[in-house]
Coordinates of C-alpha atoms and ligand atoms in Angstrom, one line a residue:
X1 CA 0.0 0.0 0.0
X2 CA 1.0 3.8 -0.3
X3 CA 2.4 5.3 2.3
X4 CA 4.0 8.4 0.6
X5 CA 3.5 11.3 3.5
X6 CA 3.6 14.0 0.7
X7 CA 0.5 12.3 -0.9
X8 CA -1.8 15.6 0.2
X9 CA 0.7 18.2 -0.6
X10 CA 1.1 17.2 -4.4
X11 CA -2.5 15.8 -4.4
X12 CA -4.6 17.7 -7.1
X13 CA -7.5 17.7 -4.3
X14 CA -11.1 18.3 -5.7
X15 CA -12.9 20.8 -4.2
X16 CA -16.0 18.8 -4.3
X17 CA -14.9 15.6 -2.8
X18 CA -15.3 16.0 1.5
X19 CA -12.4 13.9 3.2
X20 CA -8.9 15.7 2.4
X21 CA -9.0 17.9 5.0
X22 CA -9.5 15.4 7.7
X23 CA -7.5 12.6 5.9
X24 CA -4.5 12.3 8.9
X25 CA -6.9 11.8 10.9
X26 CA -9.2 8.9 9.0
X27 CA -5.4 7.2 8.1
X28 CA -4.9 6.8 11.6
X29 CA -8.7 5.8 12.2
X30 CA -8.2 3.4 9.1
X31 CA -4.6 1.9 10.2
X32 CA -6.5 1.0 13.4
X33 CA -9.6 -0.1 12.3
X34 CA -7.7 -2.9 10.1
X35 CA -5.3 -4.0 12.8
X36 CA -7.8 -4.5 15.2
X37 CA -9.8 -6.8 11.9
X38 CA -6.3 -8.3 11.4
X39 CA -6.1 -9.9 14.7
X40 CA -9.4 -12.0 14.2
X41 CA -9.9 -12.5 10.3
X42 CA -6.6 -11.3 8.3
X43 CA -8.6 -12.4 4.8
X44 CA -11.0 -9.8 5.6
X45 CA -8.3 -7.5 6.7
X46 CA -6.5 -8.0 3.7
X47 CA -9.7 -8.0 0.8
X48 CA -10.8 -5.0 2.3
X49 CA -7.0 -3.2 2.0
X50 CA -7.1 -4.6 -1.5
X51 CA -10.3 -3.4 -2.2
X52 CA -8.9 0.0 -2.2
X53 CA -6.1 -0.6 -3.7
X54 CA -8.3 -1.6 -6.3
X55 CA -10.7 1.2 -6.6
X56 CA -7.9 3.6 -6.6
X57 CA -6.3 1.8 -9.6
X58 CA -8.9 1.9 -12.2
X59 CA -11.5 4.0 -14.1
X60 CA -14.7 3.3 -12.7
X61 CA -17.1 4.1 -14.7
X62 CA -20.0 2.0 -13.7
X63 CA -22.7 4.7 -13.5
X64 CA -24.5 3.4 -10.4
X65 CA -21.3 3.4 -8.1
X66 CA -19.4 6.5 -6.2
X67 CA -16.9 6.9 -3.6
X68 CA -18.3 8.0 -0.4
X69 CA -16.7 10.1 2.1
X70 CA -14.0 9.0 5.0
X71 CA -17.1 10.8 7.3
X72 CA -19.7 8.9 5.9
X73 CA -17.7 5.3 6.0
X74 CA -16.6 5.5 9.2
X75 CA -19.8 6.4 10.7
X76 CA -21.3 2.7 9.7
X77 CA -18.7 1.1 12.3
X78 CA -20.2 1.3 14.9
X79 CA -22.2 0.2 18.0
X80 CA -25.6 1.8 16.3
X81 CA -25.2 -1.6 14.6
X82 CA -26.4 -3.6 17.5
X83 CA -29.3 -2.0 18.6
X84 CA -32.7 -3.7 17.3
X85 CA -35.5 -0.4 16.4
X86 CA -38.6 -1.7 15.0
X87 CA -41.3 0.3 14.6
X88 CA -41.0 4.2 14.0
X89 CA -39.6 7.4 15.6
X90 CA -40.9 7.8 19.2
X91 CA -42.5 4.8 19.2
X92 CA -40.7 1.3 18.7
X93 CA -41.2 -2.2 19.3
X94 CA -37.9 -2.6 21.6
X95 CA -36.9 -0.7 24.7
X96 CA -34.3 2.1 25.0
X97 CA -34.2 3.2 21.8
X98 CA -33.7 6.9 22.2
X99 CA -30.4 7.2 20.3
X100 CA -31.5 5.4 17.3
X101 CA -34.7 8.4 17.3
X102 CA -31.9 11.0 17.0
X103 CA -30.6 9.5 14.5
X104 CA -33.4 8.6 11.9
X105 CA -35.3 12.4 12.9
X106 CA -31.6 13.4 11.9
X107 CA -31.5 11.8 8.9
X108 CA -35.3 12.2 7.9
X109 CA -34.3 16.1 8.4
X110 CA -31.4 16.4 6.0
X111 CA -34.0 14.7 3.6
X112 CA -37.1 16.9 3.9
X113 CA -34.8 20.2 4.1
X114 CA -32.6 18.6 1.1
X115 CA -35.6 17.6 -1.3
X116 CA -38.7 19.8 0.0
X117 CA -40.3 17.3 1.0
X118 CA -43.4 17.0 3.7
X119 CA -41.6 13.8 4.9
X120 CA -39.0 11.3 4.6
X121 CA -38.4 7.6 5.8
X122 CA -34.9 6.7 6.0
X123 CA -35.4 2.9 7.1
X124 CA -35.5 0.9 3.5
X125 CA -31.9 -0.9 3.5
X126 CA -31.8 -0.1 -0.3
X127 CA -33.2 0.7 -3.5
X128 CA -35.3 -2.2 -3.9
X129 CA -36.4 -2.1 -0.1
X130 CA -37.7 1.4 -0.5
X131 CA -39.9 0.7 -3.6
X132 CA -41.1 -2.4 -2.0
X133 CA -42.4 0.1 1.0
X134 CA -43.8 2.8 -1.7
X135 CA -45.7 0.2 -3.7
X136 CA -47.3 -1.3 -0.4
X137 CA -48.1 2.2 1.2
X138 CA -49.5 3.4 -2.2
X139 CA -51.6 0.3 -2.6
X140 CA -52.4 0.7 1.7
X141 CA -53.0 4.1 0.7
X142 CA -55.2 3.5 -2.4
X143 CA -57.0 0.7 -2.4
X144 CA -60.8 0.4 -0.8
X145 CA -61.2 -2.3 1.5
X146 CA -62.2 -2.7 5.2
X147 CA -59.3 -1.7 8.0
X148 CA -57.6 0.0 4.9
X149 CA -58.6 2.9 5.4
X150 CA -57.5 2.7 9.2
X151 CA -54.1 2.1 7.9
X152 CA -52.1 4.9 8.9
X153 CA -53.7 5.4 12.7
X154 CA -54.6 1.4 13.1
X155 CA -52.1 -0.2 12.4
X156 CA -51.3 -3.3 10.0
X157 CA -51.5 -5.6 13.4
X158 CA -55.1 -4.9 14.0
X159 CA -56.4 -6.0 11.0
X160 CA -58.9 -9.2 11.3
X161 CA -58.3 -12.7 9.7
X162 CA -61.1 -11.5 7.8
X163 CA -59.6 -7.9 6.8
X164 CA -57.2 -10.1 5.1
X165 CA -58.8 -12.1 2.9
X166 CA -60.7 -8.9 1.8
X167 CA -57.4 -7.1 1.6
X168 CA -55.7 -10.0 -0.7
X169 CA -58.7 -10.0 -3.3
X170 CA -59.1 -6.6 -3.6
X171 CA -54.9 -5.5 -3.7
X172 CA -54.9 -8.4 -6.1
X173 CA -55.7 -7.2 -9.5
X174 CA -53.9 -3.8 -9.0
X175 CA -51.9 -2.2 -12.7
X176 CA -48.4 -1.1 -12.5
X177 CA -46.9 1.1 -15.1
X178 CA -43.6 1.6 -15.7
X179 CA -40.2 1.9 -18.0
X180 CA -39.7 -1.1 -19.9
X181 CA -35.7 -2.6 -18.5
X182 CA -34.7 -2.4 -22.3
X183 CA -35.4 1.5 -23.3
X184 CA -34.1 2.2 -19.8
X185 CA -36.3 1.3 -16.8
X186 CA -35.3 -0.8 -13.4
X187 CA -36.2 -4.5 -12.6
X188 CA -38.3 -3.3 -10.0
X189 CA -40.3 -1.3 -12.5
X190 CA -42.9 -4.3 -13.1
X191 CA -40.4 -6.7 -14.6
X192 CA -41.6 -10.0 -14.7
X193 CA -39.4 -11.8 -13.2
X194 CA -39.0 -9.7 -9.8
X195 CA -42.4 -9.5 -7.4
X196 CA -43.4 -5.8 -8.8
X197 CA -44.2 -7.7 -12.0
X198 CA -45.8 -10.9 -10.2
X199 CA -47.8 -8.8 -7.3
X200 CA -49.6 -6.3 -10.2
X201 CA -50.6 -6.9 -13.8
X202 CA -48.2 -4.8 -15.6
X203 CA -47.3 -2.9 -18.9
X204 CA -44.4 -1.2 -19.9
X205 CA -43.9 2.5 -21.5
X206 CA -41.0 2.6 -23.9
X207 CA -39.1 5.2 -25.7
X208 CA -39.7 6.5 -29.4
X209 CA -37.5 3.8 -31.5
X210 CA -36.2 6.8 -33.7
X211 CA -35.5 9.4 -31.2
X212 CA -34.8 6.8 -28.4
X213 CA -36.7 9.9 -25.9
X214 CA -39.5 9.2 -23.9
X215 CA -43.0 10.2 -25.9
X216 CA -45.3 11.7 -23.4
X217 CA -48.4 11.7 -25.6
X218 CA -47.3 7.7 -26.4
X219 CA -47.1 7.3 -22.2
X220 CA -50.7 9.0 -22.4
X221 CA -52.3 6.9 -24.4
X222 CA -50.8 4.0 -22.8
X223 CA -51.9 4.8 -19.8
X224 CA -55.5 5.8 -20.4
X225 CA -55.9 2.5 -22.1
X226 CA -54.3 0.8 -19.5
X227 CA -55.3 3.1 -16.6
X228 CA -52.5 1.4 -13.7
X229 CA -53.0 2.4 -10.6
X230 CA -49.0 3.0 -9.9
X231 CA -47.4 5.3 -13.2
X232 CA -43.5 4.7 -12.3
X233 CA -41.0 6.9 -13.7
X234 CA -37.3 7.0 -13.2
X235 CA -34.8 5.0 -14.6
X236 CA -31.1 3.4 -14.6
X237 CA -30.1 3.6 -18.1
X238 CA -31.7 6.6 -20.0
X239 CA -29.6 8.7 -20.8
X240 CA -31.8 12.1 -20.8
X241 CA -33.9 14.1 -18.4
X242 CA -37.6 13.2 -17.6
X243 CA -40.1 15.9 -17.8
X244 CA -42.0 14.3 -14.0
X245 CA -44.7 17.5 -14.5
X246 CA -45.8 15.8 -17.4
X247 CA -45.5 12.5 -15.7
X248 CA -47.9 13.8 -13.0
X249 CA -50.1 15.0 -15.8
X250 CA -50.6 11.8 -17.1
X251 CA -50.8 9.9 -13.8
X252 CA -53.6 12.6 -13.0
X253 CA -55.7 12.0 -15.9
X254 CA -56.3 8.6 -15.4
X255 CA -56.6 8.1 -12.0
X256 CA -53.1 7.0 -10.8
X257 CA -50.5 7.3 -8.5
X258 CA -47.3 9.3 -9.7
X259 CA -44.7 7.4 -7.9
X260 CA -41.1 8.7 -9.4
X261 CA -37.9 6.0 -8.6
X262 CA -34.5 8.3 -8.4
X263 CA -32.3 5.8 -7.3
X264 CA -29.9 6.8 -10.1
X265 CA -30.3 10.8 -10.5
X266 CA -31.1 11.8 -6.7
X267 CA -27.7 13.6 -6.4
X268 CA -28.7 15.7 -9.4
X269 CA -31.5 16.6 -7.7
X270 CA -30.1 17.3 -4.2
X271 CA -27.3 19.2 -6.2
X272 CA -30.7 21.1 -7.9
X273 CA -29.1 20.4 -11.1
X274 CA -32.9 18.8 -11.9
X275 CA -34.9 21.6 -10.9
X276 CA -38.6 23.0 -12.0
X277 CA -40.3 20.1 -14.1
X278 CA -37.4 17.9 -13.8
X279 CA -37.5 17.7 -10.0
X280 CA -39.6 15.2 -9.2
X281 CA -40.0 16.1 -5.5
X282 CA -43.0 18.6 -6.1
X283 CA -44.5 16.5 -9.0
X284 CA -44.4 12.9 -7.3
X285 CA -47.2 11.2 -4.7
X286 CA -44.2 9.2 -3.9
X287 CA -40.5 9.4 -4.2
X288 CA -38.1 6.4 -4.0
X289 CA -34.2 6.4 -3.9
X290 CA -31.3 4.9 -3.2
X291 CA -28.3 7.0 -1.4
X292 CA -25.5 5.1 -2.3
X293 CA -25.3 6.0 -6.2
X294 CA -25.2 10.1 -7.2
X295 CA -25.7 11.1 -3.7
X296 CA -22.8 9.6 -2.6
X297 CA -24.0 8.5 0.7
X298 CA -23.9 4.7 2.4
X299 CA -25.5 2.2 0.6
X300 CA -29.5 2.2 1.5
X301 CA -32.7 4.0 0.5
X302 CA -35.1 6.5 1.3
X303 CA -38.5 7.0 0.4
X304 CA -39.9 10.8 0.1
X305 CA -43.9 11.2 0.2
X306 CA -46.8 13.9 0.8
X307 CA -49.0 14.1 3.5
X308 CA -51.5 11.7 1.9
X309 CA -49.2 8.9 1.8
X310 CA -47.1 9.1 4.8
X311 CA -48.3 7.2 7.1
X312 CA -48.8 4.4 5.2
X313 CA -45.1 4.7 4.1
X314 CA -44.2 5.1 7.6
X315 CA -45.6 1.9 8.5
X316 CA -43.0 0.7 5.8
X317 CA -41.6 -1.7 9.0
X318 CA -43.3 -3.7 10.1
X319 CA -45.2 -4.1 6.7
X320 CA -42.3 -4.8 4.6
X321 CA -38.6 -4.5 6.5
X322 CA -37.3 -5.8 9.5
X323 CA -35.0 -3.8 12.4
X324 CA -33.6 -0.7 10.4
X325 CA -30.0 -0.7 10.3
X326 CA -29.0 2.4 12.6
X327 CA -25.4 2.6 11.7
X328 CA -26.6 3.1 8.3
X329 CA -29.5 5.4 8.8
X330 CA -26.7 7.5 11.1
X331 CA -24.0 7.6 7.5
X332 CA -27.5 8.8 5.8
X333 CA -27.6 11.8 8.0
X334 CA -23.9 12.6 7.2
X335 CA -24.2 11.9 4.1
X336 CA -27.3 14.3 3.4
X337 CA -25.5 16.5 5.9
X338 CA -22.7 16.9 2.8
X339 CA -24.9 17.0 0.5
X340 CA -26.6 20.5 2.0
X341 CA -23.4 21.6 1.2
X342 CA -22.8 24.7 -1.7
X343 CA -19.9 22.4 -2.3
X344 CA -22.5 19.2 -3.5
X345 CA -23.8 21.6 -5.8
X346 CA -20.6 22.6 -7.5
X347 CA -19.9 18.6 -7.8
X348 CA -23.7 18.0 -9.4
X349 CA -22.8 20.4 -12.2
X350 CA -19.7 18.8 -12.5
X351 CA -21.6 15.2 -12.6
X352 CA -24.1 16.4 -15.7
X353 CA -20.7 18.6 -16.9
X354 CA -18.7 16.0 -17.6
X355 CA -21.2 13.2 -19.2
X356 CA -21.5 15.8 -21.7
X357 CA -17.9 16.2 -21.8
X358 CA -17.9 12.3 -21.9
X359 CA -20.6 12.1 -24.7
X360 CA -19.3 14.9 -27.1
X361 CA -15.9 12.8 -27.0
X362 CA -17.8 9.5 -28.2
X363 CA -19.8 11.3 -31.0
X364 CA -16.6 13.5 -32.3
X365 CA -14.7 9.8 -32.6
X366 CA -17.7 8.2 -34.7
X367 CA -19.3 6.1 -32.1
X368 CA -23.3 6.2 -31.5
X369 CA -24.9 7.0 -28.5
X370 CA -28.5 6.1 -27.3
X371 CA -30.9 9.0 -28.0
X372 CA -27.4 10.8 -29.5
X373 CA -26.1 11.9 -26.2
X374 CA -26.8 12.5 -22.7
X375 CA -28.1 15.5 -20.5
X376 CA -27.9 13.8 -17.2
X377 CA -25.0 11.6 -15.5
X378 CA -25.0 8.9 -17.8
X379 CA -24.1 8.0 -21.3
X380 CA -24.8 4.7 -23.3
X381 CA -22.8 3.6 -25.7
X382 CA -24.1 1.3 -28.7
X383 CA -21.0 -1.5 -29.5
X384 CA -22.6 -2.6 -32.5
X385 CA -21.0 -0.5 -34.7
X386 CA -17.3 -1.6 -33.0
X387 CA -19.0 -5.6 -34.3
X388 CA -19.1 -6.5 -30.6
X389 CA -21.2 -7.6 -28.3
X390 CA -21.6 -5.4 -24.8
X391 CA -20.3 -8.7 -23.4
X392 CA -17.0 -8.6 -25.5
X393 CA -16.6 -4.9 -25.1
X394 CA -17.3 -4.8 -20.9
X395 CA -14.4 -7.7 -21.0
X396 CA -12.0 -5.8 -23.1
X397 CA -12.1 -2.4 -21.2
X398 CA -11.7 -4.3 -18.0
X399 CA -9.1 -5.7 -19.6
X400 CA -7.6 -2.4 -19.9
X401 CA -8.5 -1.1 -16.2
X402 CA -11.3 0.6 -17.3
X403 CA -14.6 -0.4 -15.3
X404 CA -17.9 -0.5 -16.8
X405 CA -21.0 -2.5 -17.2
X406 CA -22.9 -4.0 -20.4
X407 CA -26.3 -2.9 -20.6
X408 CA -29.0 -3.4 -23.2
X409 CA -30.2 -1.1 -25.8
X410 CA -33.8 -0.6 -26.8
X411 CA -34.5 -3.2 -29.5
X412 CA -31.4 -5.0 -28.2
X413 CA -30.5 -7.6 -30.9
X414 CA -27.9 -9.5 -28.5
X415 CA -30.7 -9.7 -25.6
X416 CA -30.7 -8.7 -21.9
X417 CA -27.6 -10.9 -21.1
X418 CA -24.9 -10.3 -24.0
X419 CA -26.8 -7.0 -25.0
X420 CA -25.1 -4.1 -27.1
X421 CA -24.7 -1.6 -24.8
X422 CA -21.7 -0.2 -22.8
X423 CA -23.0 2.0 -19.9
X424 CA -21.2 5.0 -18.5
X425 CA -21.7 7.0 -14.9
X426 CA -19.6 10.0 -14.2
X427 CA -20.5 10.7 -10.3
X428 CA -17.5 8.1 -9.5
X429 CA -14.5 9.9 -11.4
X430 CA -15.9 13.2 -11.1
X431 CA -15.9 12.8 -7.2
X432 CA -11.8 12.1 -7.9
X433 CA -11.9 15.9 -9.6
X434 CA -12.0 14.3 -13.1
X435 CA -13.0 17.4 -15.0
X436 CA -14.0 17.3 -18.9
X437 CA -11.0 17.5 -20.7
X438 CA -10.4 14.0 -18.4
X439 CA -13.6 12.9 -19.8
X440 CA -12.4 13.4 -23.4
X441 CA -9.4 11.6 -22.4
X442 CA -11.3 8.8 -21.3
X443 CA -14.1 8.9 -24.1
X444 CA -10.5 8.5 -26.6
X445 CA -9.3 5.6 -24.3
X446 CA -12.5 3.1 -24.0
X447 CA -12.6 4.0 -28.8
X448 CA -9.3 2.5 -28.8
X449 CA -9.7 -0.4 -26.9
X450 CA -12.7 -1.1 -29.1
X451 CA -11.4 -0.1 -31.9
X452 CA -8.4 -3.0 -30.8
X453 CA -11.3 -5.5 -29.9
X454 CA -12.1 -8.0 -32.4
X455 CA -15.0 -11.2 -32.0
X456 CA -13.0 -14.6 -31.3
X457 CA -14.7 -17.9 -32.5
X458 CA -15.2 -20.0 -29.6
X459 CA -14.5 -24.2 -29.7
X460 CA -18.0 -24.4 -31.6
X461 CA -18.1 -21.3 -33.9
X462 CA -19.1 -17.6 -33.6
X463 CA -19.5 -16.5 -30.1
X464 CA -21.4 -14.2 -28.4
X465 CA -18.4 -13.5 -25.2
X466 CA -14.7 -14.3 -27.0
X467 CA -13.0 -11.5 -28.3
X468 CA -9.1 -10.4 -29.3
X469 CA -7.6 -7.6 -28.7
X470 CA -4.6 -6.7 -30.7
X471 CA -1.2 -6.4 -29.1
X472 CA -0.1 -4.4 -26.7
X473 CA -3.8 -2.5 -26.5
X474 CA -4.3 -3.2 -22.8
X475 CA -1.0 -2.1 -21.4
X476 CA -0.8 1.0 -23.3
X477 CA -4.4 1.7 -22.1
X478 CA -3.5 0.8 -18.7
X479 CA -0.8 3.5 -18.6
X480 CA -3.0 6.2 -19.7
X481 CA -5.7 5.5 -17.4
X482 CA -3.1 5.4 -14.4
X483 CA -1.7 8.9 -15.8
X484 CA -5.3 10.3 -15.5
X485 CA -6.2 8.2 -12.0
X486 CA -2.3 9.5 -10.3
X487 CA -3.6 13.1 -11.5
X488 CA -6.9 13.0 -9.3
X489 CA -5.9 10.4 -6.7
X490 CA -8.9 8.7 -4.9
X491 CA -9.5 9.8 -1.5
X492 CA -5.8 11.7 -1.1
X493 CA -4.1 11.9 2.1
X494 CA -5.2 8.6 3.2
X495 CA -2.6 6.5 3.1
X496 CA -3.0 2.9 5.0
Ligands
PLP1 C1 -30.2 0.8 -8.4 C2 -31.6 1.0 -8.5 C3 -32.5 0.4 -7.6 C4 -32.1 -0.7 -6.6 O1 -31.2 -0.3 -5.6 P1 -30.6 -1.4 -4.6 O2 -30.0 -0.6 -3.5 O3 -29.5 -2.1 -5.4 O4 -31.7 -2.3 -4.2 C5 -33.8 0.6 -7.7 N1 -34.3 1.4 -8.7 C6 -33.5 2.0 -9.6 C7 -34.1 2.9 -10.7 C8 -32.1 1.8 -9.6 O5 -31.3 2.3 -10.5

């Protein structure tokens, strides 16, 4: 490991990543932390030394994934861990849970005051845990049927064998509508395959196959024919804005509820990069997120909501979740607490900055782009016209030490699991103080390796996954990328 002491004087330190100027300190925490682990599990010690070793030494790009702060790391190890909290603020299941009440007000706080919101619940231990909690408080919320509408003050416990039965037929039968996982949309978005698309009858909005945007009037009348009771919107691979005020249009034309999922984009919008239409704070019934992605908190969710459906949402345990992890509702509230900051701001712009940069250095070298470019923090990157596969493509970039993920493209004629998509997220680097010129750099990098990547027969023919690369492509790509990663050095100061 590096343990140059001059690492934070010739560190080129961005001002929008927290840590550097306490990063003596966290060392020391660090050094301390990992002898103590040492002593009773020195694998554990040792993969988790590795692991950032690791992330300091390549390009991630994987547009789901930051770095969070020294701050908001160290405040998951601790005792907070142990304590069991079921139930909600002020009034929970266990005894002397007084501490753990500081913390999630704390937390819920940051997250009113950050998003405008009437009220937050800081409980769901990720992504898919909050939109589990927003689709069972919206149908709590929504649906007619007896001890329903007692919800919020009864109590999910009182309800009669009876209540039940009633409650099962009636929820049953309930339409979800949302992004289709191809033009952009999350598994949890009605997908088949996971329990949003096995607990409603669902249909899927798409984009326009030309434009690759999102047609409102095309959503309309998909929803009036469909009428769901649940309109989803949010994403994790579309590239662009979303207009939510038309969202909340359509939602209120035919009856349903607006609930918007910004697991991927909510540091634009605590950074108020998405503002006006494009916030979907105002415009949502429901907001879902998780804070481990742009808003560069622990990993875990949140779920925002109006008056009407609070406090169905904030029966979210014991509906849905268990004991709330307290350590990581306590690195929520530092983590929001950063984020309040002018200083998240700066780094938002940055964020939306530089997938332009990103973009613009893809389409000046020839490649396409979904929908032609980006105009939030992600950019996705068709392979076909390298002849690749996304599967062949991810493998040769990692290959070079450049991180990224395949993802499908709308009409994807490689399917979900070889697809012909390369994604790309620019909260990770940016929070390194990657700027756009870096971005260029980058965009120049990942066209040569593909440009250097052929398809490779496998033992019975044509495949799908093998692929060459010709000589000497990976190292010299490697040595670029650790040129551009030694310039804007992952958390710097903190050596181990
Ligand atoms: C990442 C993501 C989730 C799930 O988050 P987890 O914390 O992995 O459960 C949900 N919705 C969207 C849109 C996402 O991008």
């Amino acid at each position: 490991m590096a343990t140059d002491p001059t690492a934070t004087t010739t560190a080129k330190v961005s001002p929008a990543a927290p840590g550097a100027e306490y990063a003596d300190t966290a060392s020391a925490a660090y050094r301390n932390i990992l002898g103590i682990i040492e002593t009773v599990e020195p694998r554990i010690a040792d993969a988790t030394r590795k692991e950032l070793a690791d992330q300091r030494d390549s390009l991630k790009l994987i547009a789901s994934e930051n770095y969070a702060s020294p701050a908001v790391l160290l405040t998951m190890g601790t005792w907070l861990s142990d304590k069991y909290a079921e139930g909600t603020i002020g009034h929970r299941f266990y005894a002397a849970c007084q501490n753990v009440d500081t913390v999630e007000s704390v937390a819920a706080e940051h997250a009113r005051e950050l998003f405008g919101s009437p009220y937050a619940y800081a409980q769901p231990h990720s992504g898919i845990d909050a939109n589990l909690v927003a689709y069972w408080a919206i149908l709590a919320t929504r649906v007619e049927a007896p001890g329903l509408a007692e919800f919020g003050a009864k109590g999910v416990n009182d309800l009669s064998e009876a209540d039940w039965e009633t409650l099962r037929s009636r929820m049953g039968n309930q339409r979800l509508m949302g992004m289709s996982l191809d033009t952009g949309g999350h598994l949890t978005h009605g997908f088949r395959p996971n329990i949003s698309g096995k607990m409603f009858h669902q249909r899927s909005y798409g984009t326009d196959p030309q434009t690759g945007l999102i047609d409102y009037n095309a959503v309309a009348a998909a929803a009036r024919e469909f009428k769901p009771l649940v309109l989803v919107a949010g994403y994790s691979a579309y590239p662009r804005r979303v207009n939510f005020a038309k969202m909340r249009e359509i939602a209120d034309e035919v009856g349903a509820t607006l609930m918007v999922d910004m697991a991927h984009f909510a540091g634009l919008v605590a950074g108020k990069v998405f503002t006006g239409d494009e916030d979907p704070v105002p415009h949502a019934h429901v907001t879902t997120t998780t804070t481990h992605k742009s808003l560069r908190g622990p990993r875990g969710g949140l779920v925002l909501a109006t008056e009407e459906y609070a406090p169905a949402v904030d029966k979210g345990c014991p509906m849905v979740l268990g004991g709330p992890l307290s350590h990581v509702m306590a690195a929520k509230a530092v983590a929001l607490a950063e984020a309040r900051q002018p200083s998240f701001r700066a780094y938002a712009q940055a964020v939306a900055d530089n997938a332009r940069a990103l973009a613009d250095g893809f389409l000046k070298r020839g490649a396409r782009l979904v929908t032609g470019g980006t105009d939030n923090h992600l950019v996705l990157l068709d392979v076909t016209s390298f002849g690749l596969t996304g599967r062949q493509a991810e493998s040769a970039l990692l290959d070079s030490g450049i991180v990224t993920n395949r993802n499908a493209i709308p009409a994807d004629p490689n399917g979900a699991w070889y697809t012909s998509g390369i994604r790309f997220g620019t909260p990770a680097l940016t929070t390194r103080g990657f700027g756009a010129d870096d971005f260029d750099r980058v965009a120049e990098l990942v066209v040569e390796v593909l440009n250097n990547t052929d398809p490779a027969a496998g033992p019975n023919g044509p495949s799908k996954a093998k692929y060459a690369m010709a000589d000497g492509t990976a190292q010299r790509v490697h040595a670029a990328a650790a040129e551009l990663l030694a310039a804007n050095p992952l958390y710097p100061g903190l050596t181990l």
